[in-house]
Amino acid sequence: MVDEVLVSYFKAPRSYTTEDMCEIHSHGGNLMIRKILEICLKNGAQLAEPGEFTKRAFLNGRIDLLQAEAVINVIHAKSEREAKTSIHQLERTTI
């Protein structure tokens, strides 16, 4: 046993990417996270590239190009105003 974790399973099409996916929440700590990640990769999981979930959501028709750009803007916002503007842009169309 490495850690007790919480796994959230999202069944397609009711996930951000419209694909089956899960999230693993652990107690934290770099060592435990690395061990959990190693076990997942050993059993077939794949690491996501930066922006991959938003790219998949766009390619699968879950979000449009403006929303994908808004996600990037939220991530890179340097002020509260920039973040709020980007979130507003993201919310204009239902995700």
GROMACS .gro file of C-alpha atoms in nm:
model
   95
    1MET     CA    1   0.000   0.000   0.000
    2VAL     CA    2   0.128   0.344  -0.094
    3ASP     CA    3  -0.150   0.576   0.021
    4GLU     CA    4  -0.525   0.590   0.060
    5VAL     CA    5  -0.659   0.797  -0.229
    6LEU     CA    6  -0.986   0.929  -0.360
    7VAL     CA    7  -1.057   0.848  -0.725
    8SER     CA    8  -1.320   1.048  -0.912
    9TYR     CA    9  -1.442   0.874  -1.227
   10PHE     CA   10  -1.599   1.076  -1.508
   11LYS     CA   11  -1.789   0.865  -1.761
   12ALA     CA   12  -1.805   0.988  -2.119
   13PRO     CA   13  -1.955   1.213  -2.237
   14ARG     CA   14  -1.993   1.388  -1.900
   15SER     CA   15  -1.631   1.489  -1.858
   16TYR     CA   16  -1.440   1.799  -1.963
   17THR     CA   17  -1.295   1.615  -2.264
   18THR     CA   18  -1.612   1.407  -2.329
   19GLU     CA   19  -1.395   1.098  -2.274
   20ASP     CA   20  -1.381   0.848  -1.987
   21MET     CA   21  -1.132   0.980  -1.734
   22CYS     CA   22  -1.049   0.982  -1.365
   23GLU     CA   23  -0.875   1.205  -1.115
   24ILE     CA   24  -0.672   1.074  -0.826
   25HIS     CA   25  -0.650   1.276  -0.506
   26SER     CA   26  -0.386   1.177  -0.253
   27HIS     CA   27  -0.264   1.310   0.078
   28GLY     CA   28   0.022   1.477  -0.102
   29GLY     CA   29   0.393   1.477  -0.054
   30ASN     CA   30   0.626   1.442  -0.349
   31LEU     CA   31   0.735   1.088  -0.267
   32MET     CA   32   0.379   0.953  -0.242
   33ILE     CA   33   0.268   1.134  -0.557
   34ARG     CA   34   0.566   0.994  -0.751
   35LYS     CA   35   0.492   0.640  -0.628
   36ILE     CA   36   0.122   0.668  -0.720
   37LEU     CA   37   0.215   0.809  -1.061
   38GLU     CA   38   0.466   0.526  -1.120
   39ILE     CA   39   0.198   0.267  -1.039
   40CYS     CA   40  -0.052   0.434  -1.272
   41LEU     CA   41   0.198   0.457  -1.559
   42LYS     CA   42   0.306   0.096  -1.507
   43ASN     CA   43  -0.059  -0.003  -1.546
   44GLY     CA   44  -0.125   0.184  -1.870
   45ALA     CA   45  -0.197   0.544  -1.773
   46GLN     CA   46  -0.049   0.817  -1.990
   47LEU     CA   47   0.082   1.156  -1.884
   48ALA     CA   48  -0.107   1.451  -2.027
   49GLU     CA   49   0.085   1.721  -2.209
   50PRO     CA   50   0.029   2.083  -2.103
   51GLY     CA   51  -0.303   2.194  -2.251
   52GLU     CA   52  -0.398   1.843  -2.361
   53PHE     CA   53  -0.732   1.831  -2.177
   54THR     CA   54  -0.843   2.160  -2.328
   55LYS     CA   55  -0.721   2.047  -2.671
   56ARG     CA   56  -0.922   1.725  -2.641
   57ALA     CA   57  -1.228   1.917  -2.521
   58PHE     CA   58  -1.200   2.140  -2.827
   59LEU     CA   59  -1.138   1.855  -3.072
   60ASN     CA   60  -1.431   1.659  -2.926
   61GLY     CA   61  -1.666   1.957  -2.961
   62ARG     CA   62  -1.708   2.017  -2.589
   63ILE     CA   63  -1.580   2.374  -2.611
   64ASP     CA   64  -1.529   2.614  -2.901
   65LEU     CA   65  -1.211   2.797  -2.997
   66LEU     CA   66  -1.304   3.111  -2.800
   67GLN     CA   67  -1.355   2.904  -2.486
   68ALA     CA   68  -1.025   2.721  -2.539
   69GLU     CA   69  -0.851   3.058  -2.566
   70ALA     CA   70  -1.033   3.176  -2.253
   71VAL     CA   71  -0.898   2.875  -2.060
   72ILE     CA   72  -0.544   2.971  -2.165
   73ASN     CA   73  -0.612   3.330  -2.061
   74VAL     CA   74  -0.739   3.219  -1.719
   75ILE     CA   75  -0.423   3.014  -1.667
   76HIS     CA   76  -0.194   3.300  -1.767
   77ALA     CA   77  -0.388   3.584  -1.601
   78LYS     CA   78  -0.161   3.815  -1.406
   79SER     CA   79  -0.433   4.019  -1.238
   80GLU     CA   80  -0.775   3.970  -1.084
   81ARG     CA   81  -0.927   4.175  -1.368
   82GLU     CA   82  -0.767   3.958  -1.638
   83ALA     CA   83  -0.889   3.643  -1.462
   84LYS     CA   84  -1.245   3.774  -1.427
   85THR     CA   85  -1.256   3.882  -1.792
   86SER     CA   86  -1.134   3.542  -1.906
   87ILE     CA   87  -1.378   3.357  -1.681
   88HIS     CA   88  -1.660   3.574  -1.817
   89GLN     CA   89  -1.553   3.483  -2.171
   90LEU     CA   90  -1.544   3.117  -2.072
   91GLU     CA   91  -1.891   3.130  -1.919
   92ARG     CA   92  -2.057   3.298  -2.218
   93THR     CA   93  -2.118   2.958  -2.367
   94THR     CA   94  -2.210   2.664  -2.145
   95ILE     CA   95  -1.929   2.415  -2.099
   0.00000   0.00000   0.00000
